[in-house]
Short mmCIF file of N, CA, C and O in Angstrom, two decimals:
data_model
loop_
_atom_site.label_atom_id
_atom_site.label_comp_id
_atom_site.label_asym_id
_atom_site.label_seq_id
_atom_site.Cartn_x
_atom_site.Cartn_y
_atom_site.Cartn_z
N UNK Z 1 8.92 -27.72 -0.09
CA UNK Z 1 8.29 -26.39 0.48
C UNK Z 1 7.54 -25.97 -1.17
O UNK Z 1 8.21 -25.23 -1.65
N UNK Z 2 6.82 -25.05 -0.33
CA UNK Z 2 6.01 -24.27 -1.68
C UNK Z 2 6.18 -22.68 -1.79
O UNK Z 2 6.03 -22.68 -0.80
N UNK Z 3 6.74 -22.48 -2.65
CA UNK Z 3 7.07 -20.93 -2.45
C UNK Z 3 6.02 -19.90 -3.54
O UNK Z 3 4.95 -20.63 -4.02
N UNK Z 4 5.43 -18.60 -2.86
CA UNK Z 4 4.63 -17.94 -3.22
C UNK Z 4 5.23 -17.03 -4.35
O UNK Z 4 6.19 -17.26 -4.23
N UNK Z 5 3.97 -16.95 -5.14
CA UNK Z 5 4.80 -15.98 -6.63
C UNK Z 5 4.01 -14.69 -5.77
O UNK Z 5 3.51 -14.19 -5.24
N UNK Z 6 4.59 -13.31 -6.75
CA UNK Z 6 4.17 -12.11 -6.31
C UNK Z 6 3.67 -11.03 -7.63
O UNK Z 6 4.42 -11.27 -8.79
N UNK Z 7 3.03 -10.82 -6.53
CA UNK Z 7 2.06 -9.07 -7.98
C UNK Z 7 2.35 -8.07 -7.25
O UNK Z 7 2.18 -8.17 -6.15
N UNK Z 8 3.18 -7.14 -8.27
CA UNK Z 8 4.06 -5.86 -7.61
C UNK Z 8 3.00 -4.77 -8.44
O UNK Z 8 2.88 -5.40 -9.45
N UNK Z 9 2.99 -3.86 -7.52
CA UNK Z 9 1.80 -2.77 -7.98
C UNK Z 9 2.69 -1.63 -7.09
O UNK Z 9 3.37 -1.72 -6.27
N UNK Z 10 3.16 -0.65 -8.62
CA UNK Z 10 4.50 0.30 -8.06
C UNK Z 10 3.84 1.66 -8.46
O UNK Z 10 3.21 1.62 -9.70
N UNK Z 11 4.05 2.48 -7.82
CA UNK Z 11 3.95 3.76 -8.10
C UNK Z 11 2.53 4.40 -8.25
O UNK Z 11 2.26 5.65 -8.96
N UNK Z 12 1.57 3.73 -7.21
CA UNK Z 12 0.14 4.01 -7.09
C UNK Z 12 0.73 5.84 -6.27
O UNK Z 12 0.77 5.57 -5.45
N UNK Z 13 0.18 6.70 -6.81
CA UNK Z 13 -0.42 7.88 -6.58
C UNK Z 13 -1.47 8.32 -5.96
O UNK Z 13 -2.80 8.15 -6.65
N UNK Z 14 -1.81 8.72 -4.79
CA UNK Z 14 -3.35 9.41 -4.16
C UNK Z 14 -3.18 10.70 -3.33
O UNK Z 14 -1.74 11.27 -3.13
N UNK Z 15 -3.72 11.50 -3.60
CA UNK Z 15 -3.41 12.92 -2.96
C UNK Z 15 -4.42 12.51 -1.24
O UNK Z 15 -5.34 11.65 -1.02
N UNK Z 16 -3.38 12.20 -0.24
CA UNK Z 16 -4.11 12.11 1.14
C UNK Z 16 -3.78 13.48 2.14
O UNK Z 16 -3.09 14.19 1.73
N UNK Z 17 -4.35 13.80 3.29
CA UNK Z 17 -4.34 14.47 4.47
C UNK Z 17 -3.85 13.73 5.85
O UNK Z 17 -4.02 14.24 6.99
N UNK Z 18 -2.92 13.74 5.09
CA UNK Z 18 -2.28 12.79 6.61
C UNK Z 18 -0.54 13.33 7.02
O UNK Z 18 -0.11 14.20 6.33
N UNK Z 19 -0.80 13.03 8.48
CA UNK Z 19 0.70 14.00 8.68
C UNK Z 19 0.03 15.19 10.34
O UNK Z 19 -1.24 14.76 10.79
N UNK Z 20 1.28 15.14 11.14
CA UNK Z 20 0.67 15.92 12.56
C UNK Z 20 0.70 17.23 12.29
O UNK Z 20 0.20 17.58 13.41
N UNK Z 21 1.00 18.00 10.96
CA UNK Z 21 1.18 19.11 10.99
C UNK Z 21 -0.49 19.52 10.87
O UNK Z 21 -0.74 18.47 9.74
N UNK Z 22 -0.91 20.94 11.09
CA UNK Z 22 -2.21 21.21 10.72
C UNK Z 22 -2.15 21.79 8.85
O UNK Z 22 -2.65 21.15 8.68
N UNK Z 23 -0.27 22.43 8.74
CA UNK Z 23 -0.75 22.38 7.08
C UNK Z 23 -1.34 21.39 6.45
O UNK Z 23 -1.43 21.24 5.33
N UNK Z 24 -0.38 20.43 6.89
CA UNK Z 24 -0.43 18.59 6.26
C UNK Z 24 -1.96 18.39 6.21
O UNK Z 24 -2.65 17.70 4.83
N UNK Z 25 -2.18 17.99 7.05
CA UNK Z 25 -4.10 18.10 7.25
C UNK Z 25 -5.03 18.49 6.11
O UNK Z 25 -5.71 18.50 5.60
N UNK Z 26 -4.55 20.69 6.03
CA UNK Z 26 -5.49 21.34 5.62
C UNK Z 26 -4.97 21.28 4.09
O UNK Z 26 -6.01 21.16 3.12
N UNK Z 27 -4.10 21.11 3.75
CA UNK Z 27 -3.43 21.34 2.13
C UNK Z 27 -3.42 19.86 1.58
O UNK Z 27 -3.60 20.07 0.42
N UNK Z 28 -2.96 18.85 2.48
CA UNK Z 28 -2.82 17.63 1.91
C UNK Z 28 -1.45 17.90 0.94
O UNK Z 28 -0.79 18.56 0.96
N UNK Z 29 -0.90 16.55 0.61
CA UNK Z 29 0.22 16.23 -0.47
C UNK Z 29 0.11 14.77 -1.15
O UNK Z 29 -0.61 13.45 -0.97
N UNK Z 30 0.88 14.79 -2.26
CA UNK Z 30 1.12 13.54 -2.61
C UNK Z 30 1.64 11.83 -1.39
O UNK Z 30 2.72 12.20 -1.39
N UNK Z 31 0.85 11.07 -2.03
CA UNK Z 31 1.66 10.03 -1.23
C UNK Z 31 1.64 8.97 -2.21
O UNK Z 31 0.95 8.64 -3.07
N UNK Z 32 2.97 8.60 -2.38
CA UNK Z 32 3.30 7.29 -3.32
C UNK Z 32 3.40 5.64 -2.71
O UNK Z 32 4.11 5.51 -1.95
N UNK Z 33 2.58 4.31 -3.11
CA UNK Z 33 2.66 3.46 -2.12
C UNK Z 33 2.83 2.47 -3.62
O UNK Z 33 2.65 2.06 -4.77
N UNK Z 34 4.11 1.34 -2.95
CA UNK Z 34 4.31 0.12 -3.69
C UNK Z 34 3.90 -0.90 -2.78
O UNK Z 34 3.85 -0.96 -1.82
N UNK Z 35 3.02 -2.25 -3.60
CA UNK Z 35 2.95 -2.98 -3.34
C UNK Z 35 3.34 -4.40 -3.76
O UNK Z 35 3.47 -4.48 -4.84
N UNK Z 36 3.52 -5.50 -3.20
CA UNK Z 36 3.93 -6.82 -3.26
C UNK Z 36 2.73 -7.43 -2.76
O UNK Z 36 3.08 -7.99 -1.35
N UNK Z 37 1.78 -8.39 -3.68
CA UNK Z 37 1.14 -9.22 -2.78
C UNK Z 37 1.92 -10.46 -3.27
O UNK Z 37 2.01 -10.81 -4.30
N UNK Z 38 1.57 -11.34 -2.01
CA UNK Z 38 2.01 -12.66 -2.08
C UNK Z 38 1.07 -13.65 -2.28
O UNK Z 38 -0.16 -13.98 -1.55
N UNK Z 39 0.86 -14.99 -3.44
CA UNK Z 39 -0.26 -15.75 -3.18
C UNK Z 39 0.55 -17.03 -4.27
O UNK Z 39 1.61 -17.10 -5.20
N UNK Z 40 -0.61 -17.77 -4.69
CA UNK Z 40 -0.19 -19.13 -5.27
C UNK Z 40 -1.21 -18.39 -6.63
O UNK Z 40 -2.02 -18.77 -6.66
N UNK Z 41 0.08 -18.94 -7.87
CA UNK Z 41 -1.32 -17.91 -8.84
C UNK Z 41 -1.48 -19.44 -9.81
O UNK Z 41 -1.77 -19.26 -10.81
N UNK Z 42 -0.66 -20.38 -9.64
CA UNK Z 42 -0.88 -21.80 -10.45
C UNK Z 42 -2.29 -22.24 -10.39
O UNK Z 42 -2.46 -22.08 -11.86
N UNK Z 43 -3.39 -21.82 -9.71
CA UNK Z 43 -4.53 -22.44 -10.06
C UNK Z 43 -5.31 -21.27 -11.41
O UNK Z 43 -5.78 -21.44 -12.24
N UNK Z 44 -4.96 -20.21 -11.34
CA UNK Z 44 -5.03 -18.70 -12.28
C UNK Z 44 -4.82 -19.09 -13.35
O UNK Z 44 -5.51 -19.36 -14.41
N UNK Z 45 -3.44 -19.83 -13.09
CA UNK Z 45 -2.73 -20.09 -14.48
C UNK Z 45 -2.81 -21.27 -15.30
O UNK Z 45 -3.44 -21.06 -16.09
N UNK Z 46 -3.09 -22.15 -14.63
CA UNK Z 46 -3.52 -23.58 -14.97
C UNK Z 46 -4.80 -23.09 -15.62
O UNK Z 46 -5.43 -23.86 -16.78
N UNK Z 47 -6.32 -22.68 -15.50
CA UNK Z 47 -7.43 -22.39 -16.09
C UNK Z 47 -7.49 -21.05 -16.90
O UNK Z 47 -8.71 -20.78 -16.94
N UNK Z 48 -6.51 -20.13 -16.51
CA UNK Z 48 -6.69 -19.04 -17.22
C UNK Z 48 -7.69 -18.09 -16.98
O UNK Z 48 -8.37 -17.55 -17.32
N UNK Z 49 -7.89 -18.05 -15.17
CA UNK Z 49 -9.35 -17.27 -14.53
C UNK Z 49 -8.83 -16.41 -13.66
O UNK Z 49 -8.52 -16.61 -12.51
N UNK Z 50 -9.37 -14.95 -13.90
CA UNK Z 50 -9.03 -14.22 -13.17
C UNK Z 50 -9.45 -14.36 -11.64
O UNK Z 50 -9.61 -14.20 -10.58
N UNK Z 51 -10.70 -15.02 -11.54
CA UNK Z 51 -11.00 -15.12 -10.17
C UNK Z 51 -10.41 -16.27 -9.54
O UNK Z 51 -10.89 -15.72 -7.96
N UNK Z 52 -9.77 -16.62 -9.83
CA UNK Z 52 -8.41 -17.59 -9.23
C UNK Z 52 -7.25 -16.98 -8.52
O UNK Z 52 -6.26 -17.40 -8.49
N UNK Z 53 -7.42 -15.54 -8.84
CA UNK Z 53 -5.99 -14.67 -8.47
C UNK Z 53 -6.56 -13.69 -8.02
O UNK Z 53 -7.79 -13.16 -7.53
N UNK Z 54 -5.45 -12.37 -7.66
CA UNK Z 54 -5.94 -11.39 -7.07
C UNK Z 54 -6.29 -10.44 -8.11
O UNK Z 54 -4.96 -10.09 -8.99
N UNK Z 55 -7.34 -9.68 -7.81
CA UNK Z 55 -7.54 -8.52 -9.25
C UNK Z 55 -6.79 -7.10 -9.00
O UNK Z 55 -7.27 -6.72 -7.94
N UNK Z 56 -5.49 -6.78 -9.47
CA UNK Z 56 -4.80 -6.16 -9.29
C UNK Z 56 -5.35 -4.53 -9.77
O UNK Z 56 -4.68 -3.78 -8.51
N UNK Z 57 -6.58 -4.47 -10.12
CA UNK Z 57 -7.11 -3.22 -10.73
C UNK Z 57 -7.82 -2.82 -9.29
O UNK Z 57 -7.82 -1.68 -9.06
N UNK Z 58 -8.28 -3.81 -8.73
CA UNK Z 58 -9.22 -3.30 -7.85
C UNK Z 58 -8.57 -3.10 -7.00
O UNK Z 58 -8.78 -2.04 -5.68
N UNK Z 59 -7.33 -4.03 -5.82
CA UNK Z 59 -7.00 -3.89 -5.01
C UNK Z 59 -5.98 -2.19 -5.36
O UNK Z 59 -6.15 -1.77 -4.39
N UNK Z 60 -5.65 -1.83 -6.34
CA UNK Z 60 -5.25 -0.79 -6.48
C UNK Z 60 -6.51 0.66 -6.26
O UNK Z 60 -5.86 1.44 -5.56
N UNK Z 61 -7.47 0.06 -6.47
CA UNK Z 61 -8.40 1.44 -6.45
C UNK Z 61 -8.99 1.23 -4.64
O UNK Z 61 -9.04 2.46 -4.37
N UNK Z 62 -8.56 0.59 -4.32
CA UNK Z 62 -9.03 0.40 -3.03
C UNK Z 62 -7.90 0.82 -1.47
O UNK Z 62 -8.22 1.66 -1.08
N UNK Z 63 -6.41 0.69 -2.15
CA UNK Z 63 -5.54 1.55 -1.77
C UNK Z 63 -5.30 2.66 -2.16
O UNK Z 63 -5.22 3.52 -1.25
N UNK Z 64 -5.78 3.35 -2.81
CA UNK Z 64 -5.94 4.64 -3.26
C UNK Z 64 -7.04 5.44 -2.62
O UNK Z 64 -6.57 6.39 -1.70
N UNK Z 65 -8.33 5.01 -2.34
CA UNK Z 65 -9.03 4.86 -1.54
C UNK Z 65 -8.61 5.14 -0.33
O UNK Z 65 -9.17 6.40 0.44
N UNK Z 66 -7.67 4.61 0.23
CA UNK Z 66 -7.23 4.24 1.72
C UNK Z 66 -6.96 5.52 1.56
O UNK Z 66 -6.48 6.09 3.00
N UNK Z 67 -5.73 5.88 0.97
CA UNK Z 67 -4.60 6.94 1.26
C UNK Z 67 -5.70 8.56 0.64
O UNK Z 67 -5.23 9.39 1.96
N UNK Z 68 -6.93 7.93 0.05
CA UNK Z 68 -7.60 9.68 0.22
C UNK Z 68 -8.43 9.89 1.09
O UNK Z 68 -9.19 10.83 1.29
N UNK Z 69 -8.23 8.52 2.12
CA UNK Z 69 -9.67 8.17 2.94
C UNK Z 69 -9.58 9.38 4.07
O UNK Z 69 -8.65 10.53 4.26
N UNK Z 70 -10.15 8.56 5.29
CA UNK Z 70 -9.92 9.12 6.83
C UNK Z 70 -8.19 9.27 7.34
O UNK Z 70 -7.11 8.65 7.22
N UNK Z 71 -7.89 10.35 7.38
CA UNK Z 71 -6.58 10.94 7.58
C UNK Z 71 -5.97 10.39 8.90
O UNK Z 71 -6.98 10.01 9.86
N UNK Z 72 -4.23 10.36 9.12
CA UNK Z 72 -3.98 9.79 9.95
C UNK Z 72 -2.68 10.62 10.48
O UNK Z 72 -2.30 11.30 9.35
N UNK Z 73 -2.36 10.39 11.45
CA UNK Z 73 -0.91 11.22 11.77
C UNK Z 73 0.25 10.60 11.08
O UNK Z 73 0.89 11.00 10.42
N UNK Z 74 0.50 9.63 11.13
CA UNK Z 74 1.85 8.75 10.98
C UNK Z 74 1.46 7.27 9.60
O UNK Z 74 0.53 7.26 9.35
N UNK Z 75 2.08 7.56 8.69
CA UNK Z 75 2.53 7.00 7.98
C UNK Z 75 2.55 5.33 7.91
O UNK Z 75 2.12 4.69 7.50
N UNK Z 76 3.13 4.91 9.18
CA UNK Z 76 3.17 3.85 9.90
C UNK Z 76 1.32 3.08 9.67
O UNK Z 76 1.38 1.95 9.59
N UNK Z 77 0.65 4.04 10.32
CA UNK Z 77 -0.69 3.65 10.20
C UNK Z 77 -1.36 3.53 9.25
O UNK Z 77 -2.03 2.46 8.90
N UNK Z 78 -0.86 4.41 8.44
CA UNK Z 78 -1.74 4.16 6.78
C UNK Z 78 -1.06 3.18 6.09
O UNK Z 78 -2.27 2.33 5.67
N UNK Z 79 0.06 2.56 6.36
CA UNK Z 79 0.75 1.25 5.82
C UNK Z 79 0.09 0.29 6.49
O UNK Z 79 -0.20 -0.80 5.55
N UNK Z 80 -0.03 0.12 7.54
CA UNK Z 80 -1.03 -0.73 8.18
C UNK Z 80 -2.25 -1.00 7.90
O UNK Z 80 -2.62 -1.61 7.20
N UNK Z 81 -3.35 -0.19 7.48
CA UNK Z 81 -4.45 -0.09 6.63
C UNK Z 81 -4.50 -0.65 5.41
O UNK Z 81 -5.13 -1.28 5.04
N UNK Z 82 -3.41 0.11 4.54
CA UNK Z 82 -3.37 -0.45 3.24
C UNK Z 82 -2.80 -2.07 3.16
O UNK Z 82 -3.52 -2.67 2.83
N UNK Z 83 -2.20 -2.46 4.18
CA UNK Z 83 -2.18 -4.15 4.41
C UNK Z 83 -3.43 -4.50 4.77
O UNK Z 83 -3.51 -5.84 4.48
N UNK Z 84 -4.00 -4.24 5.55
CA UNK Z 84 -5.50 -4.77 6.15
C UNK Z 84 -6.19 -4.59 5.01
O UNK Z 84 -6.72 -5.65 5.12
N UNK Z 85 -6.04 -3.81 4.30
CA UNK Z 85 -6.73 -4.02 2.99
C UNK Z 85 -6.41 -5.19 1.77
O UNK Z 85 -7.34 -5.76 1.49
N UNK Z 86 -5.21 -4.78 1.58
CA UNK Z 86 -4.89 -5.73 0.55
C UNK Z 86 -5.36 -7.62 1.24
O UNK Z 86 -5.49 -8.79 0.43
N UNK Z 87 -5.36 -7.61 2.33
CA UNK Z 87 -4.96 -8.82 3.15
C UNK Z 87 -6.58 -9.59 3.18
O UNK Z 87 -6.65 -10.60 3.06
N UNK Z 88 -7.29 -8.71 3.07
CA UNK Z 88 -8.67 -9.06 2.75
C UNK Z 88 -9.16 -9.81 1.47
O UNK Z 88 -10.41 -10.68 1.40
N UNK Z 89 -8.47 -9.59 0.46
CA UNK Z 89 -8.24 -10.26 -0.99
C UNK Z 89 -8.31 -12.04 -0.67
O UNK Z 89 -6.99 -12.35 -0.49
N UNK Z 90 -9.26 -12.97 -1.19
CA UNK Z 90 -8.59 -14.42 -1.34
C UNK Z 90 -7.58 -15.09 -1.80
O UNK Z 90 -7.00 -14.34 -3.05
N UNK Z 91 -6.90 -15.34 -1.38
CA UNK Z 91 -5.93 -16.00 -1.89
C UNK Z 91 -4.14 -14.78 -1.38
O UNK Z 91 -3.19 -15.60 -1.96
N UNK Z 92 -4.43 -14.00 -1.44
CA UNK Z 92 -3.23 -12.82 -0.98
C UNK Z 92 -2.71 -13.43 1.00
O UNK Z 92 -3.55 -13.29 1.83
N UNK Z 93 -1.74 -13.97 0.72
CA UNK Z 93 -1.44 -14.92 1.68
C UNK Z 93 -0.12 -13.80 2.78
O UNK Z 93 0.21 -13.89 4.01
N UNK Z 94 -0.02 -13.09 1.55
CA UNK Z 94 1.10 -11.84 2.59
C UNK Z 94 1.51 -10.35 1.71
O UNK Z 94 0.72 -10.83 0.45
N UNK Z 95 1.44 -9.15 2.30
CA UNK Z 95 1.53 -8.08 1.49
C UNK Z 95 2.77 -7.31 1.72
O UNK Z 95 3.14 -7.38 3.70
N UNK Z 96 3.66 -6.66 1.78
CA UNK Z 96 4.60 -5.70 1.47
C UNK Z 96 3.83 -4.58 1.10
O UNK Z 96 4.02 -4.10 -0.07
N UNK Z 97 3.85 -3.59 2.43
CA UNK Z 97 3.67 -2.17 1.71
C UNK Z 97 4.73 -1.31 1.93
O UNK Z 97 5.25 -1.08 3.06
N UNK Z 98 5.44 -0.71 0.87
CA UNK Z 98 5.81 0.51 1.27
C UNK Z 98 5.05 2.00 0.24
O UNK Z 98 4.74 1.93 -0.43
N UNK Z 99 4.91 2.75 1.58
CA UNK Z 99 4.36 4.04 1.10
C UNK Z 99 5.82 4.94 1.82
O UNK Z 99 6.37 5.42 2.40
N UNK Z 100 5.38 6.01 0.64
CA UNK Z 100 6.39 7.42 0.52
C UNK Z 100 6.09 8.04 0.01
O UNK Z 100 4.80 8.51 0.50
N UNK Z 101 6.62 9.43 1.29
CA UNK Z 101 6.49 10.73 1.84
C UNK Z 101 7.12 11.80 0.93
O UNK Z 101 8.13 11.97 1.68
N UNK Z 102 7.08 11.97 -0.48
CA UNK Z 102 8.09 12.58 -0.93
C UNK Z 102 8.20 14.39 -0.17
O UNK Z 102 9.21 14.84 -0.44
N UNK Z 103 7.07 14.75 0.06
CA UNK Z 103 6.78 16.33 0.35
C UNK Z 103 6.45 16.42 2.03
O UNK Z 103 6.47 17.08 2.12
N UNK Z 104 7.43 15.07 2.50
CA UNK Z 104 7.97 15.42 4.04
C UNK Z 104 8.33 16.64 4.57
O UNK Z 104 8.63 17.06 3.86
N UNK Z 105 7.57 17.19 5.54
CA UNK Z 105 7.88 18.65 6.28
C UNK Z 105 9.12 18.35 6.85
O UNK Z 105 9.33 18.38 7.62
N UNK Z 106 10.31 18.05 5.79
CA UNK Z 106 11.67 18.08 6.61
C UNK Z 106 12.26 19.35 5.99
O UNK Z 106 11.97 19.89 5.06
N UNK Z 107 13.57 20.17 7.28
CA UNK Z 107 14.05 21.08 6.58
C UNK Z 107 15.61 21.30 6.15
O UNK Z 107 15.69 21.99 5.63
N UNK Z 108 15.49 19.99 5.64
CA UNK Z 108 17.28 19.63 5.13
C UNK Z 108 16.34 18.88 3.68
O UNK Z 108 15.55 18.32 3.22
N UNK Z 109 17.41 19.15 2.43
CA UNK Z 109 17.28 18.47 1.40
C UNK Z 109 17.38 17.01 1.32
O UNK Z 109 17.66 16.37 2.18
N UNK Z 110 15.86 16.72 0.84
CA UNK Z 110 15.96 14.98 0.74
C UNK Z 110 15.17 14.43 -0.57
O UNK Z 110 14.78 15.30 -1.25
N UNK Z 111 15.07 12.87 -0.71
CA UNK Z 111 14.93 12.76 -1.29
C UNK Z 111 13.34 12.10 -1.14
O UNK Z 111 12.21 12.40 -2.07
N UNK Z 112 13.28 11.33 -0.71
CA UNK Z 112 12.07 10.38 -0.08
C UNK Z 112 12.06 10.30 1.18
O UNK Z 112 12.92 10.04 2.02
N UNK Z 113 10.81 9.56 1.74
CA UNK Z 113 11.04 9.28 3.05
C UNK Z 113 9.84 8.37 2.80
O UNK Z 113 8.68 8.23 2.13
N UNK Z 114 10.20 6.75 3.77
CA UNK Z 114 9.56 5.82 3.24
C UNK Z 114 9.02 5.21 4.39
O UNK Z 114 9.85 4.88 5.49
N UNK Z 115 8.22 4.37 4.73
CA UNK Z 115 7.99 2.88 5.43
C UNK Z 115 7.55 1.68 4.55
O UNK Z 115 6.66 2.21 3.76
N UNK Z 116 7.88 0.85 5.29
CA UNK Z 116 8.36 -0.64 4.45
C UNK Z 116 7.83 -1.59 6.01
O UNK Z 116 8.15 -1.26 6.41
N UNK Z 117 6.51 -2.28 5.76
CA UNK Z 117 5.92 -3.35 5.92
C UNK Z 117 5.40 -4.10 5.38
O UNK Z 117 5.39 -4.44 4.10
N UNK Z 118 5.82 -5.55 6.51
CA UNK Z 118 5.22 -6.79 5.55
C UNK Z 118 4.26 -7.44 6.61
O UNK Z 118 4.59 -7.15 7.94
N UNK Z 119 3.10 -7.71 6.23
CA UNK Z 119 2.32 -8.45 7.42
C UNK Z 119 1.41 -9.09 6.37
O UNK Z 119 1.51 -9.90 5.05
N UNK Z 120 1.25 -10.62 7.34
CA UNK Z 120 0.49 -12.16 6.59
C UNK Z 120 -0.79 -12.03 7.47
O UNK Z 120 -0.85 -11.62 8.13
N UNK Z 121 -1.21 -13.46 6.81
CA UNK Z 121 -2.58 -13.73 7.15
C UNK Z 121 -1.78 -14.53 8.55
O UNK Z 121 -2.63 -15.18 9.51
N UNK Z 122 -0.56 -15.11 8.67
CA UNK Z 122 -0.75 -16.23 9.83
C UNK Z 122 -0.13 -15.26 10.65
O UNK Z 122 0.92 -14.17 10.47
#
């Protein structure tokens, strides 16, 4: 059994206009994204070659662009879009996406709202 390796990006921050309420769409808010990309890093390590792994700087920029892009109602939809973006990278076999919405419009005290999804190529 071959286990995959994981590259994690934590705390990517971007301002988006996602939500079901007009105020969320108009004013926007900060979203935070955590990613765990599953892939086999052995070829990259053997040759010390960036082209044989995932370029996490590029992934980070693409994910921020998704958050800053076209608004959606649900963070579930946003997480799905982020997962699809990550899986477009060769070698990424699976991705775990956590979208944090710390400023969600909730009327009681809270620390955070998150959605966590896992998607794979198969």
